[in-house]
Amino acid sequence: MDTEEHLAPLQRGVESWNHWRQQHPELNPDLKDAYLSRADLNGANLSRANLSRTNLSGAHLSGADLSGAQLSGAYLSGADLSWAKLSGAQLSGANLSGADLRQANLSEADLQGAYLSGAKLSGAVLCQADLSQANLREADLRGADLSETQALATDFGAALLTGACLEDWSINPATQFEQVICDYIYLQSQQQQRRPRRGNFAAGQLLNLLQKTLCTAELSLYHGINWQAFVLAYQKLQTNYGNEDLAIQAIETGESGLVVIRLRIPPEANPADLQAFLKRTYELELKATHRKYRECFGIQDEKIALYHQKSADLTQLVQHLADRVFTLEDLVAPVSPTPAQAVRLDLGKATIDLSEPAQTQPVRPNSEPQNSRQLEAKFQQLLTQLAEPSPSSDE
């Protein structure tokens, strides 16, 4: 069947088209180069259809299913794609200027080099989409989900970004934010990790935050942390990316035991790739560590969970005491483990003993200030010591 044969049922209306698709589920409709400007295609099933270079300017595609569709080079200027399903769609080089994509699902879509100037994307889902070299000047991205999105050399000039989620997205120095308009963003999905935490961004504050993300990567853990597993994962990361260009910048905590470890990474590294490597390696080391705890020490899973929670209590308590982000310069080497395997961690303003619940431990200030070089050496000693002991069955 050629393009003309596939167009015939579409021209009879959406109801006829959708019925025809149900009768031929194995077909991937070929509609390339078709002229469908201003066509009424609301709710149409166009999944997996070949719409390359098709003229859909001003078309009505609200609620249409275009998942997996081939739309490379398509002309969709001014089209209504609100609530449309475009997950996995190929839209490289497509013209979507002024298109209405509010609440559309564009997850994992290929939008490389697409023209989206002035497009309405508020509430749209763009997670894991590729927006590299796309033009989003003056686009409305309020409340859009841009988590794990590739935005390399993307133009966000004068775009609206208020309330957008930027979790684990990838940008580079060629990504443009000139005159971007944004009151606040979220660094995690479900409107978590708001920045700024209160109020709106001051002039230049957003750009400073985005600049920091160019050479940083994060590991977010939601149920406490196993420091031994982290140290082993961090050492493997150093092997892969080099010791000199990697450093722990900060340790932050959030609600419900959230621990975020932020790393400085090499400028040429892809933050998303590095974060994925660290997360995957940490999870593998965590499983191996849990297995060792069970086999060698007979520790039950609930004991292991308590060990993790104590780590979360540690960071929560220190954050309460210091009320700030903990940088590398706050970290000092712990004392040697006691026979009961107690672990102490000195974080600048307080020393906390993890052998008991953190809130019961005495707090005492450091006696001597440490310079940056001494602290870095002591932190490396901390990593080595944490990699060796395991929690005892007496904990």
mmCIF file of C-alpha atoms in Angstrom:
data_model
loop_
_atom_site.group_PDB
_atom_site.id
_atom_site.type_symbol
_atom_site.label_atom_id
_atom_site.label_comp_id
_atom_site.label_asym_id
_atom_site.label_seq_id
_atom_site.Cartn_x
_atom_site.Cartn_y
_atom_site.Cartn_z
ATOM 1 C CA MET A 1 0.000 0.000 0.000
ATOM 2 C CA ASP A 2 1.355 3.482 -0.896
ATOM 3 C CA THR A 3 0.759 6.907 0.602
ATOM 4 C CA GLU A 4 -2.436 7.557 -1.397
ATOM 5 C CA GLU A 5 -4.011 4.296 -0.217
ATOM 6 C CA HIS A 6 -3.171 5.111 3.392
ATOM 7 C CA LEU A 7 -4.536 8.641 3.042
ATOM 8 C CA ALA A 8 -7.951 7.495 1.856
ATOM 9 C CA PRO A 9 -9.287 6.253 5.224
ATOM 10 C CA LEU A 10 -7.786 9.292 6.973
ATOM 11 C CA GLN A 11 -9.619 11.647 4.659
ATOM 12 C CA ARG A 12 -12.912 9.990 5.619
ATOM 13 C CA GLY A 13 -12.487 11.212 9.168
ATOM 14 C CA VAL A 14 -10.850 10.221 12.451
ATOM 15 C CA GLU A 15 -13.490 7.624 13.355
ATOM 16 C CA SER A 16 -13.041 5.834 10.029
ATOM 17 C CA TRP A 17 -9.258 6.084 10.328
ATOM 18 C CA ASN A 18 -9.108 4.664 13.848
ATOM 19 C CA HIS A 19 -11.380 1.797 12.807
ATOM 20 C CA TRP A 20 -9.085 1.091 9.858
ATOM 21 C CA ARG A 21 -6.061 1.058 12.207
ATOM 22 C CA GLN A 22 -7.806 -1.494 14.409
ATOM 23 C CA GLN A 23 -8.355 -3.712 11.382
ATOM 24 C CA HIS A 24 -4.701 -3.404 10.313
ATOM 25 C CA PRO A 25 -2.677 -3.335 13.561
ATOM 26 C CA GLU A 26 0.416 -4.666 11.784
ATOM 27 C CA LEU A 27 0.689 -1.677 9.429
ATOM 28 C CA ASN A 28 2.869 1.361 9.969
ATOM 29 C CA PRO A 29 0.958 3.936 7.869
ATOM 30 C CA ASP A 30 2.988 5.734 5.248
ATOM 31 C CA LEU A 31 1.858 9.377 5.056
ATOM 32 C CA LYS A 32 5.164 11.020 4.209
ATOM 33 C CA ASP A 33 5.068 14.239 2.192
ATOM 34 C CA ALA A 34 1.256 14.416 2.590
ATOM 35 C CA TYR A 35 -0.553 17.763 2.774
ATOM 36 C CA LEU A 36 -2.666 17.796 5.941
ATOM 37 C CA SER A 37 -2.557 21.466 6.843
ATOM 38 C CA ARG A 38 -5.415 22.415 9.219
ATOM 39 C CA ALA A 39 -6.781 18.857 9.109
ATOM 40 C CA ASP A 40 -9.047 17.779 11.982
ATOM 41 C CA LEU A 41 -7.128 14.859 13.488
ATOM 42 C CA ASN A 42 -8.063 15.220 17.150
ATOM 43 C CA GLY A 43 -7.752 11.831 18.872
ATOM 44 C CA ALA A 44 -6.377 10.113 15.763
ATOM 45 C CA ASN A 45 -4.257 6.986 16.145
ATOM 46 C CA LEU A 46 -1.113 7.919 14.225
ATOM 47 C CA SER A 47 1.272 5.789 16.261
ATOM 48 C CA ARG A 48 4.265 4.513 14.286
ATOM 49 C CA ALA A 49 3.054 6.421 11.213
ATOM 50 C CA ASN A 50 5.603 7.782 8.758
ATOM 51 C CA LEU A 51 4.838 11.509 8.588
ATOM 52 C CA SER A 52 8.260 12.666 7.418
ATOM 53 C CA ARG A 53 8.126 16.065 5.719
ATOM 54 C CA THR A 54 4.318 16.040 6.029
ATOM 55 C CA ASN A 55 2.639 19.445 6.137
ATOM 56 C CA LEU A 56 0.597 19.524 9.345
ATOM 57 C CA SER A 57 0.689 23.275 9.901
ATOM 58 C CA GLY A 58 -2.295 24.428 11.916
ATOM 59 C CA ALA A 59 -3.567 20.852 12.160
ATOM 60 C CA HIS A 60 -5.792 19.821 15.063
ATOM 61 C CA LEU A 61 -4.058 16.917 16.794
ATOM 62 C CA SER A 62 -5.207 17.364 20.385
ATOM 63 C CA GLY A 63 -5.096 14.038 22.201
ATOM 64 C CA ALA A 64 -3.754 12.255 19.105
ATOM 65 C CA ASP A 65 -1.487 9.228 19.491
ATOM 66 C CA LEU A 66 1.786 9.922 17.658
ATOM 67 C CA SER A 67 3.960 7.680 19.815
ATOM 68 C CA GLY A 68 6.850 6.249 17.832
ATOM 69 C CA ALA A 69 5.809 8.252 14.770
ATOM 70 C CA GLN A 70 8.357 9.406 12.214
ATOM 71 C CA LEU A 71 8.016 13.203 11.961
ATOM 72 C CA SER A 72 11.509 14.210 10.884
ATOM 73 C CA GLY A 73 11.357 17.403 8.872
ATOM 74 C CA ALA A 74 7.588 17.670 9.325
ATOM 75 C CA TYR A 75 5.955 21.088 9.245
ATOM 76 C CA LEU A 76 3.832 21.488 12.390
ATOM 77 C CA SER A 77 3.902 25.255 12.824
ATOM 78 C CA GLY A 78 0.868 26.416 14.797
ATOM 79 C CA ALA A 79 -0.487 22.865 15.173
ATOM 80 C CA ASP A 80 -2.563 21.937 18.222
ATOM 81 C CA LEU A 81 -0.795 18.998 19.859
ATOM 82 C CA SER A 82 -2.066 19.579 23.382
ATOM 83 C CA TRP A 83 -2.318 16.338 25.390
ATOM 84 C CA ALA A 84 -0.908 14.435 22.402
ATOM 85 C CA LYS A 85 1.178 11.276 22.873
ATOM 86 C CA LEU A 86 4.555 11.769 21.225
ATOM 87 C CA SER A 87 6.705 9.452 23.308
ATOM 88 C CA GLY A 88 9.573 8.037 21.268
ATOM 89 C CA ALA A 89 8.594 10.115 18.241
ATOM 90 C CA GLN A 90 11.260 11.171 15.733
ATOM 91 C CA LEU A 91 10.986 14.958 15.377
ATOM 92 C CA SER A 92 14.515 15.891 14.387
ATOM 93 C CA GLY A 93 14.510 18.990 12.229
ATOM 94 C CA ALA A 94 10.733 19.401 12.544
ATOM 95 C CA ASN A 95 9.198 22.879 12.534
ATOM 96 C CA LEU A 96 7.018 23.260 15.642
ATOM 97 C CA SER A 97 7.152 27.038 15.937
ATOM 98 C CA GLY A 98 4.152 28.348 17.823
ATOM 99 C CA ALA A 99 2.733 24.834 18.222
ATOM 100 C CA ASP A 100 0.514 24.069 21.203
ATOM 101 C CA LEU A 101 2.158 21.188 23.073
ATOM 102 C CA ARG A 102 0.677 21.826 26.498
ATOM 103 C CA GLN A 103 0.561 18.645 28.616
ATOM 104 C CA ALA A 104 1.914 16.635 25.657
ATOM 105 C CA ASN A 105 3.990 13.526 26.351
ATOM 106 C CA LEU A 106 7.321 13.882 24.530
ATOM 107 C CA SER A 107 9.293 11.472 26.688
ATOM 108 C CA GLU A 108 12.246 9.899 24.853
ATOM 109 C CA ALA A 109 11.361 11.896 21.728
ATOM 110 C CA ASP A 110 14.145 12.874 19.318
ATOM 111 C CA LEU A 111 13.908 16.662 18.870
ATOM 112 C CA GLN A 112 17.466 17.297 17.730
ATOM 113 C CA GLY A 113 17.618 20.488 15.722
ATOM 114 C CA ALA A 114 13.841 20.977 15.965
ATOM 115 C CA TYR A 115 12.457 24.503 15.681
ATOM 116 C CA LEU A 116 10.236 25.160 18.713
ATOM 117 C CA SER A 117 10.423 28.932 18.914
ATOM 118 C CA GLY A 118 7.343 30.290 20.682
ATOM 119 C CA ALA A 119 5.943 26.799 21.265
ATOM 120 C CA LYS A 120 3.603 26.256 24.223
ATOM 121 C CA LEU A 121 5.082 23.431 26.310
ATOM 122 C CA SER A 122 3.714 24.180 29.773
ATOM 123 C CA GLY A 123 3.197 20.956 31.694
ATOM 124 C CA ALA A 124 4.727 18.900 28.876
ATOM 125 C CA VAL A 125 6.694 15.747 29.685
ATOM 126 C CA LEU A 126 10.112 15.857 28.004
ATOM 127 C CA CYS A 127 11.960 13.419 30.243
ATOM 128 C CA GLN A 128 14.800 11.601 28.441
ATOM 129 C CA ALA A 129 14.063 13.570 25.277
ATOM 130 C CA ASP A 130 16.902 14.821 23.084
ATOM 131 C CA LEU A 131 16.663 18.592 22.570
ATOM 132 C CA SER A 132 20.236 19.031 21.419
ATOM 133 C CA GLN A 133 20.659 22.025 19.089
ATOM 134 C CA ALA A 134 16.906 22.686 19.194
ATOM 135 C CA ASN A 135 15.592 26.249 19.087
ATOM 136 C CA LEU A 136 13.319 26.972 22.058
ATOM 137 C CA ARG A 137 13.555 30.734 22.048
ATOM 138 C CA GLU A 138 10.535 32.335 23.750
ATOM 139 C CA ALA A 139 9.016 28.882 24.324
ATOM 140 C CA ASP A 140 6.721 28.440 27.329
ATOM 141 C CA LEU A 141 8.164 25.595 29.440
ATOM 142 C CA ARG A 142 6.473 26.443 32.725
ATOM 143 C CA GLY A 143 6.045 23.306 34.799
ATOM 144 C CA ALA A 144 7.558 21.112 32.083
ATOM 145 C CA ASP A 145 9.398 17.912 33.037
ATOM 146 C CA LEU A 146 12.916 18.112 31.586
ATOM 147 C CA SER A 147 14.420 15.398 33.763
ATOM 148 C CA GLU A 148 17.246 13.448 32.077
ATOM 149 C CA THR A 149 16.780 15.573 28.970
ATOM 150 C CA GLN A 150 19.719 16.160 26.636
ATOM 151 C CA ALA A 151 19.931 19.908 26.005
ATOM 152 C CA LEU A 152 23.375 20.260 24.449
ATOM 153 C CA ALA A 153 23.769 23.507 22.474
ATOM 154 C CA THR A 154 20.028 24.125 22.896
ATOM 155 C CA ASP A 155 18.772 27.708 22.654
ATOM 156 C CA PHE A 156 16.511 28.654 25.592
ATOM 157 C CA GLY A 157 16.807 32.387 24.954
ATOM 158 C CA ALA A 158 13.908 34.344 26.519
ATOM 159 C CA ALA A 159 12.111 31.072 27.291
ATOM 160 C CA LEU A 160 9.831 30.670 30.329
ATOM 161 C CA LEU A 161 11.239 28.039 32.707
ATOM 162 C CA THR A 162 9.372 28.758 35.944
ATOM 163 C CA GLY A 163 8.475 25.551 37.768
ATOM 164 C CA ALA A 164 10.281 23.276 35.310
ATOM 165 C CA CYS A 165 11.909 20.085 36.606
ATOM 166 C CA LEU A 166 15.597 19.896 35.628
ATOM 167 C CA GLU A 167 16.554 16.667 37.389
ATOM 168 C CA ASP A 168 19.686 15.081 35.893
ATOM 169 C CA TRP A 169 19.386 17.005 32.643
ATOM 170 C CA SER A 170 22.485 17.526 30.493
ATOM 171 C CA ILE A 171 23.611 20.926 29.229
ATOM 172 C CA ASN A 172 26.964 22.199 27.988
ATOM 173 C CA PRO A 173 28.671 25.578 27.544
ATOM 174 C CA ALA A 174 26.946 25.986 24.154
ATOM 175 C CA THR A 175 23.478 25.801 25.765
ATOM 176 C CA GLN A 176 22.031 29.330 25.709
ATOM 177 C CA PHE A 177 19.967 30.958 28.466
ATOM 178 C CA GLU A 178 20.112 34.593 27.393
ATOM 179 C CA GLN A 179 17.205 36.554 28.914
ATOM 180 C CA VAL A 180 15.566 33.367 30.178
ATOM 181 C CA ILE A 181 12.569 34.075 32.440
ATOM 182 C CA CYS A 182 12.351 31.912 35.546
ATOM 183 C CA ASP A 183 11.169 32.447 39.124
ATOM 184 C CA TYR A 184 12.047 28.981 40.453
ATOM 185 C CA ILE A 185 12.806 25.431 39.337
ATOM 186 C CA TYR A 186 12.761 21.918 40.777
ATOM 187 C CA LEU A 187 15.831 19.684 40.859
ATOM 188 C CA GLN A 188 13.778 16.522 41.444
ATOM 189 C CA SER A 189 10.470 15.194 40.136
ATOM 190 C CA GLN A 190 7.205 15.477 42.039
ATOM 191 C CA GLN A 191 8.076 19.142 42.668
ATOM 192 C CA GLN A 192 10.899 18.254 45.050
ATOM 193 C CA GLN A 193 14.127 20.184 45.761
ATOM 194 C CA ARG A 194 12.777 23.621 44.872
ATOM 195 C CA ARG A 195 15.380 26.252 44.030
ATOM 196 C CA PRO A 196 15.418 28.753 45.523
ATOM 197 C CA ARG A 197 13.894 27.096 48.553
ATOM 198 C CA ARG A 198 11.817 30.212 49.234
ATOM 199 C CA GLY A 199 10.819 33.147 47.092
ATOM 200 C CA ASN A 200 12.078 33.692 43.567
ATOM 201 C CA PHE A 201 15.480 33.817 41.889
ATOM 202 C CA ALA A 202 17.344 37.079 42.190
ATOM 203 C CA ALA A 203 18.893 38.541 39.046
ATOM 204 C CA GLY A 204 21.595 36.219 37.732
ATOM 205 C CA GLN A 205 20.970 33.554 40.387
ATOM 206 C CA LEU A 206 19.514 30.997 37.985
ATOM 207 C CA LEU A 207 22.420 31.355 35.576
ATOM 208 C CA ASN A 208 24.884 30.835 38.428
ATOM 209 C CA LEU A 209 23.044 27.663 39.434
ATOM 210 C CA LEU A 210 22.974 26.357 35.865
ATOM 211 C CA GLN A 211 26.668 27.162 35.444
ATOM 212 C CA LYS A 212 27.459 24.954 38.433
ATOM 213 C CA THR A 213 25.597 22.015 36.886
ATOM 214 C CA LEU A 214 27.928 22.051 33.871
ATOM 215 C CA CYS A 215 30.718 20.414 35.855
ATOM 216 C CA THR A 216 28.816 18.595 38.598
ATOM 217 C CA ALA A 217 27.063 15.280 39.057
ATOM 218 C CA GLU A 218 24.851 14.042 41.880
ATOM 219 C CA LEU A 219 24.002 10.779 43.601
ATOM 220 C CA SER A 220 20.600 10.941 45.309
ATOM 221 C CA LEU A 221 19.760 8.259 47.883
ATOM 222 C CA TYR A 222 16.300 8.162 49.405
ATOM 223 C CA HIS A 223 16.603 5.742 52.354
ATOM 224 C CA GLY A 224 19.868 6.596 54.061
ATOM 225 C CA ILE A 225 23.320 5.665 52.818
ATOM 226 C CA ASN A 226 25.754 2.779 53.158
ATOM 227 C CA TRP A 227 29.098 4.574 53.291
ATOM 228 C CA GLN A 228 31.106 1.434 52.584
ATOM 229 C CA ALA A 229 29.204 0.814 49.333
ATOM 230 C CA PHE A 230 29.558 4.480 48.393
ATOM 231 C CA VAL A 231 33.310 4.478 48.974
ATOM 232 C CA LEU A 232 33.782 1.410 46.780
ATOM 233 C CA ALA A 233 31.606 2.933 44.045
ATOM 234 C CA TYR A 234 33.483 6.236 44.302
ATOM 235 C CA GLN A 235 36.834 4.461 43.938
ATOM 236 C CA LYS A 236 35.628 2.739 40.757
ATOM 237 C CA LEU A 237 34.436 6.104 39.489
ATOM 238 C CA GLN A 238 37.922 7.506 40.093
ATOM 239 C CA THR A 239 39.409 4.616 38.131
ATOM 240 C CA ASN A 240 37.128 5.401 35.184
ATOM 241 C CA TYR A 241 37.336 9.194 35.203
ATOM 242 C CA GLY A 242 40.651 9.940 36.943
ATOM 243 C CA ASN A 243 41.471 10.962 40.491
ATOM 244 C CA GLU A 244 42.543 14.525 39.758
ATOM 245 C CA ASP A 245 39.346 15.782 38.159
ATOM 246 C CA LEU A 246 36.891 14.217 40.628
ATOM 247 C CA ALA A 247 36.037 15.645 44.030
ATOM 248 C CA ILE A 248 33.165 15.601 46.486
ATOM 249 C CA GLN A 249 31.742 19.121 46.563
ATOM 250 C CA ALA A 250 28.897 18.769 49.039
ATOM 251 C CA ILE A 251 26.677 16.450 51.041
ATOM 252 C CA GLU A 252 23.077 17.605 51.433
ATOM 253 C CA THR A 253 19.985 16.115 53.030
ATOM 254 C CA GLY A 254 16.281 16.449 52.442
ATOM 255 C CA GLU A 255 13.092 15.057 53.851
ATOM 256 C CA SER A 256 12.499 11.352 54.610
ATOM 257 C CA GLY A 257 16.156 10.391 54.808
ATOM 258 C CA LEU A 258 17.215 11.848 51.447
ATOM 259 C CA VAL A 259 21.004 12.119 51.044
ATOM 260 C CA VAL A 260 22.474 13.950 48.036
ATOM 261 C CA ILE A 261 26.208 13.726 47.311
ATOM 262 C CA ARG A 262 27.406 16.270 44.758
ATOM 263 C CA LEU A 263 30.627 15.687 42.831
ATOM 264 C CA ARG A 264 32.854 17.954 40.779
ATOM 265 C CA ILE A 265 33.520 16.225 37.463
ATOM 266 C CA PRO A 266 35.840 16.785 34.485
ATOM 267 C CA PRO A 267 34.560 19.466 32.075
ATOM 268 C CA GLU A 268 34.523 17.001 29.175
ATOM 269 C CA ALA A 269 32.468 14.393 31.074
ATOM 270 C CA ASN A 270 28.768 13.895 30.402
ATOM 271 C CA PRO A 271 26.999 14.446 33.762
ATOM 272 C CA ALA A 272 24.160 12.051 32.901
ATOM 273 C CA ASP A 273 26.564 9.238 31.970
ATOM 274 C CA LEU A 274 28.689 9.769 35.072
ATOM 275 C CA GLN A 275 25.648 9.884 37.357
ATOM 276 C CA ALA A 276 24.275 6.700 35.813
ATOM 277 C CA PHE A 277 27.631 4.948 36.287
ATOM 278 C CA LEU A 278 27.890 6.025 39.936
ATOM 279 C CA LYS A 279 24.308 5.053 40.742
ATOM 280 C CA ARG A 280 24.598 1.671 39.033
ATOM 281 C CA THR A 281 27.936 0.934 40.716
ATOM 282 C CA TYR A 282 26.663 2.005 44.128
ATOM 283 C CA GLU A 283 23.649 -0.295 43.822
ATOM 284 C CA LEU A 284 25.875 -3.234 42.846
ATOM 285 C CA GLU A 285 28.257 -2.560 45.732
ATOM 286 C CA LEU A 286 25.293 -2.173 48.082
ATOM 287 C CA LYS A 287 23.970 -5.617 47.143
ATOM 288 C CA ALA A 288 27.424 -7.150 47.589
ATOM 289 C CA THR A 289 27.850 -5.443 50.953
ATOM 290 C CA HIS A 290 24.437 -6.642 52.158
ATOM 291 C CA ARG A 291 25.301 -10.170 51.082
ATOM 292 C CA LYS A 292 28.574 -10.009 53.031
ATOM 293 C CA TYR A 293 26.766 -8.694 56.097
ATOM 294 C CA ARG A 294 24.341 -11.611 55.984
ATOM 295 C CA GLU A 295 26.862 -14.343 55.199
ATOM 296 C CA CYS A 296 29.811 -13.274 57.359
ATOM 297 C CA PHE A 297 28.127 -11.546 60.256
ATOM 298 C CA GLY A 298 24.620 -13.008 60.280
ATOM 299 C CA ILE A 299 23.061 -9.546 60.269
ATOM 300 C CA GLN A 300 19.363 -9.446 59.440
ATOM 301 C CA ASP A 301 17.931 -7.088 56.827
ATOM 302 C CA GLU A 302 16.231 -4.955 59.477
ATOM 303 C CA LYS A 303 19.613 -4.425 61.175
ATOM 304 C CA ILE A 304 21.109 -3.339 57.844
ATOM 305 C CA ALA A 305 18.210 -0.939 57.313
ATOM 306 C CA LEU A 306 18.860 0.538 60.776
ATOM 307 C CA TYR A 307 22.541 0.987 59.873
ATOM 308 C CA HIS A 308 21.496 2.981 56.781
ATOM 309 C CA GLN A 309 19.006 5.023 58.770
ATOM 310 C CA LYS A 310 21.711 5.973 61.263
ATOM 311 C CA SER A 311 23.687 7.390 58.359
ATOM 312 C CA ALA A 312 20.647 9.427 57.356
ATOM 313 C CA ASP A 313 20.177 10.569 60.971
ATOM 314 C CA LEU A 314 23.792 11.729 60.970
ATOM 315 C CA THR A 315 23.392 14.080 58.056
ATOM 316 C CA GLN A 316 20.000 15.315 59.235
ATOM 317 C CA LEU A 317 21.376 16.149 62.674
ATOM 318 C CA VAL A 318 24.420 17.971 61.338
ATOM 319 C CA GLN A 319 22.247 19.929 58.930
ATOM 320 C CA HIS A 320 20.067 20.927 61.865
ATOM 321 C CA LEU A 321 23.158 22.034 63.820
ATOM 322 C CA ALA A 322 24.938 23.854 61.015
ATOM 323 C CA ASP A 323 21.946 24.780 58.814
ATOM 324 C CA ARG A 324 24.004 24.808 55.650
ATOM 325 C CA VAL A 325 25.400 22.649 52.845
ATOM 326 C CA PHE A 326 28.396 20.529 53.916
ATOM 327 C CA THR A 327 31.344 20.920 51.593
ATOM 328 C CA LEU A 328 34.513 18.887 51.331
ATOM 329 C CA GLU A 329 36.236 21.348 53.633
ATOM 330 C CA ASP A 330 33.868 20.300 56.449
ATOM 331 C CA LEU A 331 35.023 16.695 56.401
ATOM 332 C CA VAL A 332 37.680 15.461 58.840
ATOM 333 C CA ALA A 333 38.953 11.902 59.225
ATOM 334 C CA PRO A 334 37.114 9.731 61.747
ATOM 335 C CA VAL A 335 38.752 8.097 64.717
ATOM 336 C CA SER A 336 39.718 4.440 64.413
ATOM 337 C CA PRO A 337 36.762 2.074 64.851
ATOM 338 C CA THR A 338 36.301 0.816 68.393
ATOM 339 C CA PRO A 339 36.044 -2.920 69.186
ATOM 340 C CA ALA A 340 32.265 -2.484 69.015
ATOM 341 C CA GLN A 341 32.687 -1.163 65.443
ATOM 342 C CA ALA A 342 31.448 2.301 66.368
ATOM 343 C CA VAL A 343 32.068 4.802 63.606
ATOM 344 C CA ARG A 344 32.647 8.477 64.286
ATOM 345 C CA LEU A 345 32.413 11.168 61.642
ATOM 346 C CA ASP A 346 33.624 14.690 62.293
ATOM 347 C CA LEU A 347 31.890 17.254 60.067
ATOM 348 C CA GLY A 348 33.475 20.563 60.919
ATOM 349 C CA LYS A 349 31.161 21.748 63.682
ATOM 350 C CA ALA A 350 30.210 18.460 65.330
ATOM 351 C CA THR A 351 31.426 14.938 65.997
ATOM 352 C CA ILE A 352 28.777 12.219 65.863
ATOM 353 C CA ASP A 353 29.045 8.575 66.914
ATOM 354 C CA LEU A 354 27.051 6.235 64.687
ATOM 355 C CA SER A 355 27.104 3.337 67.137
ATOM 356 C CA GLU A 356 24.019 4.836 68.815
ATOM 357 C CA PRO A 357 21.147 6.946 67.399
ATOM 358 C CA ALA A 358 22.716 10.217 66.277
ATOM 359 C CA GLN A 359 20.547 12.512 68.357
ATOM 360 C CA THR A 360 21.865 10.983 71.632
ATOM 361 C CA GLN A 361 25.516 11.723 70.880
ATOM 362 C CA PRO A 362 27.561 14.509 72.432
ATOM 363 C CA VAL A 363 28.473 17.395 70.188
ATOM 364 C CA ARG A 364 31.810 19.127 70.541
ATOM 365 C CA PRO A 365 33.536 21.683 68.319
ATOM 366 C CA ASN A 366 36.824 21.029 66.580
ATOM 367 C CA SER A 367 39.849 22.196 68.492
ATOM 368 C CA GLU A 368 41.951 23.290 65.522
ATOM 369 C CA PRO A 369 41.054 24.659 62.104
ATOM 370 C CA GLN A 370 42.134 22.646 59.086
ATOM 371 C CA ASN A 371 43.386 23.983 55.783
ATOM 372 C CA SER A 372 41.999 22.662 52.490
ATOM 373 C CA ARG A 373 44.989 20.441 51.648
ATOM 374 C CA GLN A 374 44.952 18.786 55.093
ATOM 375 C CA LEU A 375 41.215 18.230 54.859
ATOM 376 C CA GLU A 376 41.442 16.611 51.443
ATOM 377 C CA ALA A 377 44.139 14.243 52.729
ATOM 378 C CA LYS A 378 42.056 13.381 55.748
ATOM 379 C CA PHE A 379 38.982 12.819 53.588
ATOM 380 C CA GLN A 380 40.910 10.295 51.513
ATOM 381 C CA GLN A 381 41.832 8.596 54.793
ATOM 382 C CA LEU A 382 38.119 8.593 55.671
ATOM 383 C CA LEU A 383 37.315 6.845 52.392
ATOM 384 C CA THR A 384 39.947 4.167 53.054
ATOM 385 C CA GLN A 385 38.780 3.492 56.593
ATOM 386 C CA LEU A 386 35.115 3.359 55.663
ATOM 387 C CA ALA A 387 35.844 0.788 52.969
ATOM 388 C CA GLU A 388 37.226 -1.717 55.498
ATOM 389 C CA PRO A 389 34.962 -2.199 58.574
ATOM 390 C CA SER A 390 31.421 -3.590 58.462
ATOM 391 C CA PRO A 391 28.692 -3.117 61.070
ATOM 392 C CA SER A 392 28.827 -5.853 63.693
ATOM 393 C CA SER A 393 25.945 -8.035 64.684
ATOM 394 C CA ASP A 394 25.941 -6.241 68.039
ATOM 395 C CA GLU A 395 24.732 -3.005 66.481
#
